[in-house]
Short mmCIF file of C-alpha atoms and ligand atoms in Angstrom, two decimals:
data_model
loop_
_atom_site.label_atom_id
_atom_site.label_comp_id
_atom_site.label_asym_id
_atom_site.label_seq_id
_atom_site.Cartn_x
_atom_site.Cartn_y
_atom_site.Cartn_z
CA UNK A 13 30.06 81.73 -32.59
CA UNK A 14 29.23 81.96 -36.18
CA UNK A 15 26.74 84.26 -38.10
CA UNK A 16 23.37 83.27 -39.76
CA UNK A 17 24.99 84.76 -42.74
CA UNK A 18 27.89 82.19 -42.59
CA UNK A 19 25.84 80.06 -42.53
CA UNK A 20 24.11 81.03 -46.08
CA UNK A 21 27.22 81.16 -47.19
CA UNK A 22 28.52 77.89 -46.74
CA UNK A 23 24.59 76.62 -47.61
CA UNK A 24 25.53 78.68 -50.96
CA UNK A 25 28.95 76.46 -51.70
CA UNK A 26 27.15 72.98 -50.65
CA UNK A 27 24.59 73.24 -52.75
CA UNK A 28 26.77 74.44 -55.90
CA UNK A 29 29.12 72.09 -55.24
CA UNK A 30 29.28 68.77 -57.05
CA UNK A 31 31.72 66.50 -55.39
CA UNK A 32 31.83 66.85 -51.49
CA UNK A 33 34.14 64.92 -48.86
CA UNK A 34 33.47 65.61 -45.32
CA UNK A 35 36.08 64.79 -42.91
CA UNK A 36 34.79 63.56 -39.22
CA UNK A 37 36.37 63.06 -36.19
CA UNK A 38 35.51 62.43 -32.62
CA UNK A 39 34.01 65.55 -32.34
CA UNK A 40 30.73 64.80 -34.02
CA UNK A 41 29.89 61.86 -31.41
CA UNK A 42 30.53 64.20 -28.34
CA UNK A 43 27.17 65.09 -28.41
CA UNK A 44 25.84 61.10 -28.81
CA UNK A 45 27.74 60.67 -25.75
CA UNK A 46 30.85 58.97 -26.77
CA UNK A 47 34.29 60.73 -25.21
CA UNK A 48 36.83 62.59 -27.61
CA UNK A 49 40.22 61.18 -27.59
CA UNK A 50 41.12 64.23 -25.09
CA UNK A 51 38.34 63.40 -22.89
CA UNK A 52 39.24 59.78 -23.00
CA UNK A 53 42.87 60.65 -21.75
CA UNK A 54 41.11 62.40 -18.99
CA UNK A 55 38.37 60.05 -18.17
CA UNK A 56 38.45 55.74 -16.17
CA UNK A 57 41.57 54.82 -18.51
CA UNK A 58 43.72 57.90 -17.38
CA UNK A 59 45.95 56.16 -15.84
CA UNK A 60 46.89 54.23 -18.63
CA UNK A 61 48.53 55.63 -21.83
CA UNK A 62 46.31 54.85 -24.62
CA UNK A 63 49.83 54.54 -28.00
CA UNK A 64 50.62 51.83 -25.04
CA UNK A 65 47.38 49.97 -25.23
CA UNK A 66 46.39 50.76 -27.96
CA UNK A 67 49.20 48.82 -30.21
CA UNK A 68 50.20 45.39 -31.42
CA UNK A 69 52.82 45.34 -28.69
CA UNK A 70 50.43 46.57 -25.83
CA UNK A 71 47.95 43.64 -27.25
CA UNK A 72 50.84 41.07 -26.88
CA UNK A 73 51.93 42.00 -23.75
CA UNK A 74 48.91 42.20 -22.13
CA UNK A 75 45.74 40.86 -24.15
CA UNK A 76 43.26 40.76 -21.27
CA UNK A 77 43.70 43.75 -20.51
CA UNK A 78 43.62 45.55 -23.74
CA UNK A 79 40.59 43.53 -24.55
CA UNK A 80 38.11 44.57 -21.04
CA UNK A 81 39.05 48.65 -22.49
CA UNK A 82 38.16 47.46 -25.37
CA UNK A 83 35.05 45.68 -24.09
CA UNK A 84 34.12 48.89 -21.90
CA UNK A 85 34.78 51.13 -24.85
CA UNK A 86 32.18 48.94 -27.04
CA UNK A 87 29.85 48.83 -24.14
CA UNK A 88 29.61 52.79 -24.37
CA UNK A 89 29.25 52.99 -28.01
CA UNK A 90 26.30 50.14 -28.10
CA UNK A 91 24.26 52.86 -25.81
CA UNK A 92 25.20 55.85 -27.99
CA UNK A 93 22.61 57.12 -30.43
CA UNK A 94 23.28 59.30 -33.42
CA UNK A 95 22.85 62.51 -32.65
CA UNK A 96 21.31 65.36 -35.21
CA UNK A 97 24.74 66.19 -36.64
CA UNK A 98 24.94 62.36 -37.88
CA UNK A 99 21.10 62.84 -39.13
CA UNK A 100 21.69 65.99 -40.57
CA UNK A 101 24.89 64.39 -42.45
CA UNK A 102 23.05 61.72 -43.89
CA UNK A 103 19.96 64.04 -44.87
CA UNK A 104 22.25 65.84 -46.87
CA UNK A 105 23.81 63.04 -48.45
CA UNK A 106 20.59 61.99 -50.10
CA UNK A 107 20.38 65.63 -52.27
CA UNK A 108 24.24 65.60 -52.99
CA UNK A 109 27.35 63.50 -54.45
CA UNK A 110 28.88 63.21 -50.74
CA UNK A 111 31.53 61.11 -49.05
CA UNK A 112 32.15 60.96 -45.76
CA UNK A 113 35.54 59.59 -44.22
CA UNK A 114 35.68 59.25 -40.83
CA UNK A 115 38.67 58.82 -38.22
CA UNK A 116 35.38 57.57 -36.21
CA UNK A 117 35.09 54.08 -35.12
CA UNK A 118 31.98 53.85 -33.65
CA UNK A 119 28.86 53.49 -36.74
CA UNK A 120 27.30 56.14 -36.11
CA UNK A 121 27.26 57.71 -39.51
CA UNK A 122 26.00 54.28 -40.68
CA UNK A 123 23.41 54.04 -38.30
CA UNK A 124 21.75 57.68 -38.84
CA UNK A 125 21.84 56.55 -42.27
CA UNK A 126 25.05 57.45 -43.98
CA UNK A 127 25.95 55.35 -47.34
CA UNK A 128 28.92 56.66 -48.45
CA UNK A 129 31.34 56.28 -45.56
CA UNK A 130 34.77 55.23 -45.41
CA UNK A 131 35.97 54.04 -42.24
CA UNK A 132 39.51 54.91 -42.07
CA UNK A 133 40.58 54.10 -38.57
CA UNK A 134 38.29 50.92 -38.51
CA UNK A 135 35.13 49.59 -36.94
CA UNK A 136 35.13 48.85 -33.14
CA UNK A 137 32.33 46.56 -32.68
CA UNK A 138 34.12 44.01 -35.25
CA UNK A 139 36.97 41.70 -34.46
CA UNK A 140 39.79 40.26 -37.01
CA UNK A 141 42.72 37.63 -36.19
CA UNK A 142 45.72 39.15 -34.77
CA UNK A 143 47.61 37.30 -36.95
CA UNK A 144 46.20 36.87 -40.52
CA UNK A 145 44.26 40.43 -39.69
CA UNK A 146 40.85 38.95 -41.79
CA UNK A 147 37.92 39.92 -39.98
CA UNK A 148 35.56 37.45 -38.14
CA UNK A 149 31.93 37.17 -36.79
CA UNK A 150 31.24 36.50 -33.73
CA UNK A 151 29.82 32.54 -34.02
CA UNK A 152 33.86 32.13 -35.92
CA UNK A 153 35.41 32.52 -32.54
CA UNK A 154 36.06 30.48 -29.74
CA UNK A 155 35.32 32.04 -26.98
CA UNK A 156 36.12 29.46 -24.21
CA UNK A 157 39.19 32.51 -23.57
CA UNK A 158 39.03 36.07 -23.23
CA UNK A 159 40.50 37.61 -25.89
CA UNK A 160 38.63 34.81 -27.82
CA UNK A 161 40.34 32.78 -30.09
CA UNK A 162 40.23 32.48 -34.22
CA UNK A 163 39.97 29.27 -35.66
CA UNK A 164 44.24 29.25 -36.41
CA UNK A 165 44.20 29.47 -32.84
CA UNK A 166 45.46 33.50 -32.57
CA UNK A 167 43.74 35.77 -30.88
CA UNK A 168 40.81 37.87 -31.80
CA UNK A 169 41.01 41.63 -31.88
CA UNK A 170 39.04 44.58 -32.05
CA UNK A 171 39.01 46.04 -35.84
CA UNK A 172 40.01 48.99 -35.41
CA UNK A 173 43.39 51.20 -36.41
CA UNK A 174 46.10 50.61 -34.10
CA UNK A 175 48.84 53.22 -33.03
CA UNK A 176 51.98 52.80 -35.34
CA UNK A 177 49.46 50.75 -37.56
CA UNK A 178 48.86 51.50 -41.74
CA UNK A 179 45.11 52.23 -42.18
CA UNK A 180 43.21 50.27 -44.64
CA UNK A 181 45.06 50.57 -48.06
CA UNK A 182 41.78 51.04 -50.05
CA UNK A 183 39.87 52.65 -48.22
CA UNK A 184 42.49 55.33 -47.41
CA UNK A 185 43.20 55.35 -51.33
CA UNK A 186 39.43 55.84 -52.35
CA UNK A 187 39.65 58.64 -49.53
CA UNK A 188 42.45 60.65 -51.02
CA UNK A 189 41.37 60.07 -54.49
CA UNK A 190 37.78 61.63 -53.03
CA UNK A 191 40.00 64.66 -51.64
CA UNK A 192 41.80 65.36 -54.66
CA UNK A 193 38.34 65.60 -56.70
CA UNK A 194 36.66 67.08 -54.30
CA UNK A 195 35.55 71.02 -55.25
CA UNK A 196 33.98 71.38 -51.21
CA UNK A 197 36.04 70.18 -48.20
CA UNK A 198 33.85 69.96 -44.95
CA UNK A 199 35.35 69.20 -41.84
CA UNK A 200 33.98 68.50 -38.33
CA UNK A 201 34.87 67.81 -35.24
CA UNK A 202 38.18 66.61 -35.50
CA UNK A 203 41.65 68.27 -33.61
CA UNK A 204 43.62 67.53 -36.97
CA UNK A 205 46.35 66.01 -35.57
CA UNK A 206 46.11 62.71 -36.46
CA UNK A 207 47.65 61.51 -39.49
CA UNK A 208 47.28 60.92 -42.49
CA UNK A 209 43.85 62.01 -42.56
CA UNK A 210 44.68 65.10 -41.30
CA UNK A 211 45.79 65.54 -44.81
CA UNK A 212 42.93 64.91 -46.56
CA UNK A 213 41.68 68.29 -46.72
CA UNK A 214 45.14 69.80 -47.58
CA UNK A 215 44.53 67.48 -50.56
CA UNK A 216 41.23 68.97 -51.88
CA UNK A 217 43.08 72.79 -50.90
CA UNK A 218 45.81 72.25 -53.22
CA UNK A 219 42.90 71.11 -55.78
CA UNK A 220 41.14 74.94 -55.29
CA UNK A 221 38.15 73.30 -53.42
CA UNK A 222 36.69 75.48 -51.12
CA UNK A 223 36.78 74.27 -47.05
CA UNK A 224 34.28 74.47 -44.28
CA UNK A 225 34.72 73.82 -40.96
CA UNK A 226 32.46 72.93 -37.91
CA UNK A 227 34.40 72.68 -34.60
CA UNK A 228 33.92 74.11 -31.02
CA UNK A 229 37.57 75.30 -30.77
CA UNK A 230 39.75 76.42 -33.74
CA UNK A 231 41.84 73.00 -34.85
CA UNK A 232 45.36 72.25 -36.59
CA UNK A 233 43.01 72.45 -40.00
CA UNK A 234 41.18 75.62 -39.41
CA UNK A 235 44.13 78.20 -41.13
CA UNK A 236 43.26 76.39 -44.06
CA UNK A 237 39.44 76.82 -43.36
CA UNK A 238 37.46 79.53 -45.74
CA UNK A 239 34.64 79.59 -43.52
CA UNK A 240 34.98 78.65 -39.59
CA UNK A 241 31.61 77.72 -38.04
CA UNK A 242 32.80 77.49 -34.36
CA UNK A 243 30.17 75.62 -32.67
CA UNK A 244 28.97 72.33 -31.88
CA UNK A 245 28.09 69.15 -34.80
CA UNK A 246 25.00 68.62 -33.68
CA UNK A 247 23.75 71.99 -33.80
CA UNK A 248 25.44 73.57 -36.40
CA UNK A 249 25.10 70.54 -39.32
CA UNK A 250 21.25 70.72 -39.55
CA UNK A 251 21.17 74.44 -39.81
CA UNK A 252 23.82 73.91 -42.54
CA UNK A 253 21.61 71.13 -44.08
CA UNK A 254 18.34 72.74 -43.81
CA UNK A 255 19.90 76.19 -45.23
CA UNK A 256 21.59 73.86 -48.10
CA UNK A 257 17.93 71.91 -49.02
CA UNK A 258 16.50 75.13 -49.34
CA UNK A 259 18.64 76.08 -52.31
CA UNK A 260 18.32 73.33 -54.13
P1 NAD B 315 40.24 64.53 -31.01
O1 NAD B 315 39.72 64.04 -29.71
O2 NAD B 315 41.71 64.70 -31.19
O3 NAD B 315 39.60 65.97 -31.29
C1 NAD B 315 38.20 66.18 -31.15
C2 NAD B 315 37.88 67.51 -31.80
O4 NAD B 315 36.47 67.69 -31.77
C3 NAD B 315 38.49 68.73 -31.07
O5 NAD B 315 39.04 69.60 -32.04
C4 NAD B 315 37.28 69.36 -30.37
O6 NAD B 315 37.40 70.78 -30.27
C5 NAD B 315 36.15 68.98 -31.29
N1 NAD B 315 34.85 68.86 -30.64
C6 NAD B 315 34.55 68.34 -29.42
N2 NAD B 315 33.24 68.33 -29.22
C7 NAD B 315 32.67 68.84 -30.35
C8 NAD B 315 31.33 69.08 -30.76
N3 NAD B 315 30.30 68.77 -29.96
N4 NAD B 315 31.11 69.62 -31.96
C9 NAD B 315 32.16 69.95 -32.80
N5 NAD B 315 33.45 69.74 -32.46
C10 NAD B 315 33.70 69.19 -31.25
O7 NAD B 315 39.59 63.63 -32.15
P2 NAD B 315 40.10 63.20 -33.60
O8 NAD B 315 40.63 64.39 -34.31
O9 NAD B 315 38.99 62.41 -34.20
O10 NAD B 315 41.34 62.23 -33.34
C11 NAD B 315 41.30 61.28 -32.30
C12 NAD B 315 41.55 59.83 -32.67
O11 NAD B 315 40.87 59.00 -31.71
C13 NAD B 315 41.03 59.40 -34.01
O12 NAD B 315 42.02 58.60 -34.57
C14 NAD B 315 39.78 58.55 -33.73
O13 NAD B 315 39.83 57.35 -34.51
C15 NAD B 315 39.89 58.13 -32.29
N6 NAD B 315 38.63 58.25 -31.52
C16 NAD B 315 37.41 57.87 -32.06
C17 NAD B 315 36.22 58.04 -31.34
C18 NAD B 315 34.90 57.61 -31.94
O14 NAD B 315 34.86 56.68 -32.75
N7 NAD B 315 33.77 58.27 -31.61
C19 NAD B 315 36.26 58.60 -30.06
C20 NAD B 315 37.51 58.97 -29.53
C21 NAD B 315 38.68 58.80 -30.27
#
């Protein structure tokens, strides 16, 4: 658990600091409902490995298939709400120069309200052509097959970061320019483990800025962490926000 006083303290940096990145990770949609990667592995798709389905070669061996998990997955994240932590997030963002980059797929940062978000892993209720990789709305498709089909007559597939896949050159640029800037780090719910924006906040440490952290278990990230808050998103962000409004 953390202190009230740790609290204040990180409330203190925030609202001194000028250029904040927070870094988010599956972890701060627990509490909306939506599975972490771990307790995805453990949950209805156990059985298969996820770097198998997950992939271009996965897709191509078996595009049905990946498509219904990828179908069930969206299903779950259309019921999700944002939870507090996403609120909170986006509260804050409205008093301060803030980005968010998220290893999230699922919109809930946009949808509590979030402006300034860069998607680095994707979006997963979008599809783009397998083959030309642009993305494409829903009336573009024919969907007389499942995957459907784009109009060069490839398959449709979900928009999202793929295992042995590059992320988004842009947005993963704008991200690590962000990082390098940034003078407070704060990261949240996120194991650290998945690359490369696991080094994002090794980035803004080698820059001085000073990192927070918000996780129910220490991470791979939190030995670089000045201030641990070990506890859930959803509780600890609006504390963090509220205590940070009040200084301002
Ligand atoms: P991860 O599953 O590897 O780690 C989740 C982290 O969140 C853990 O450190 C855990 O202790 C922490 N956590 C769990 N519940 C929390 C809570 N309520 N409050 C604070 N912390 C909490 O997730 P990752 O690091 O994001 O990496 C997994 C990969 O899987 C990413 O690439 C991501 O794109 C993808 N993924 C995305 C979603 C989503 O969009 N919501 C869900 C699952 C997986």
């Amino acid at each position: 658990m953390y202190s009230n006083q740790e609290i204040d303290k990180a409330a203190g940096w925030l609202s001194k600091a000028e250029k904040i990145v927070v870094l988010t990770g599956a972890g701060v949609s627990a509490e909306s409902g939506i599975p972490t990667f771990r307790d995805a592995l453990e949950g209805l798709w156990a059985k298969f490995n996820p770097e198998e389905l997950a992939s271009r070669e996965g897709f191509m061996a078996n595009p049905r298939m990946v498509w219904d998990w990828y179908e069930s997955r969206r299903e779950k994240v259309r019921q999700c709400q944002p939870n507090q932590g996403h609120y909170a997030l986006a509260e804050l963002e409205k008093s301060k120069n803030l980005v968010i980059a998220t290893q999230n797929v699922d919109q809930l940062h946009h949808r509590a309200g979030s402006q300034n978000v860069l998607e680095l892993h994707g979006n997963i209720l979008a599809n783009r052509c397998f083959t030309e990789g642009n993305l494409l709305k829903d009336e573009e498709l024919d969907w007389t097959t499942l995957p459907p089909k784009c109009r060069c007559g490839s398959y449709a597939r979900p928009a999202v970061v793929w295992f042995g896949e590059f992320l988004p050159e842009t947005i993963l640029s704008r991200a690590m320019e962000a990082s390098r800037r940034a003078d407070l780090f704060l990261i949240a719910g996120t194991s650290g483990l998945v690359q490369p924006a696991a080094s994002l906040p090794l980035l803004a440490k080698q820059n001085r800025a000073k990192i927070i952290e918000i996780n129910k278990e220490e991470s791979a990230l939190t030995a670089i962490a000045d201030i641990f808050l070990m506890g859930s998103f959803a509780q600890v962000m609006p504390q963090l926000t509220t205590a940070t409004i009040k200084l301002l």
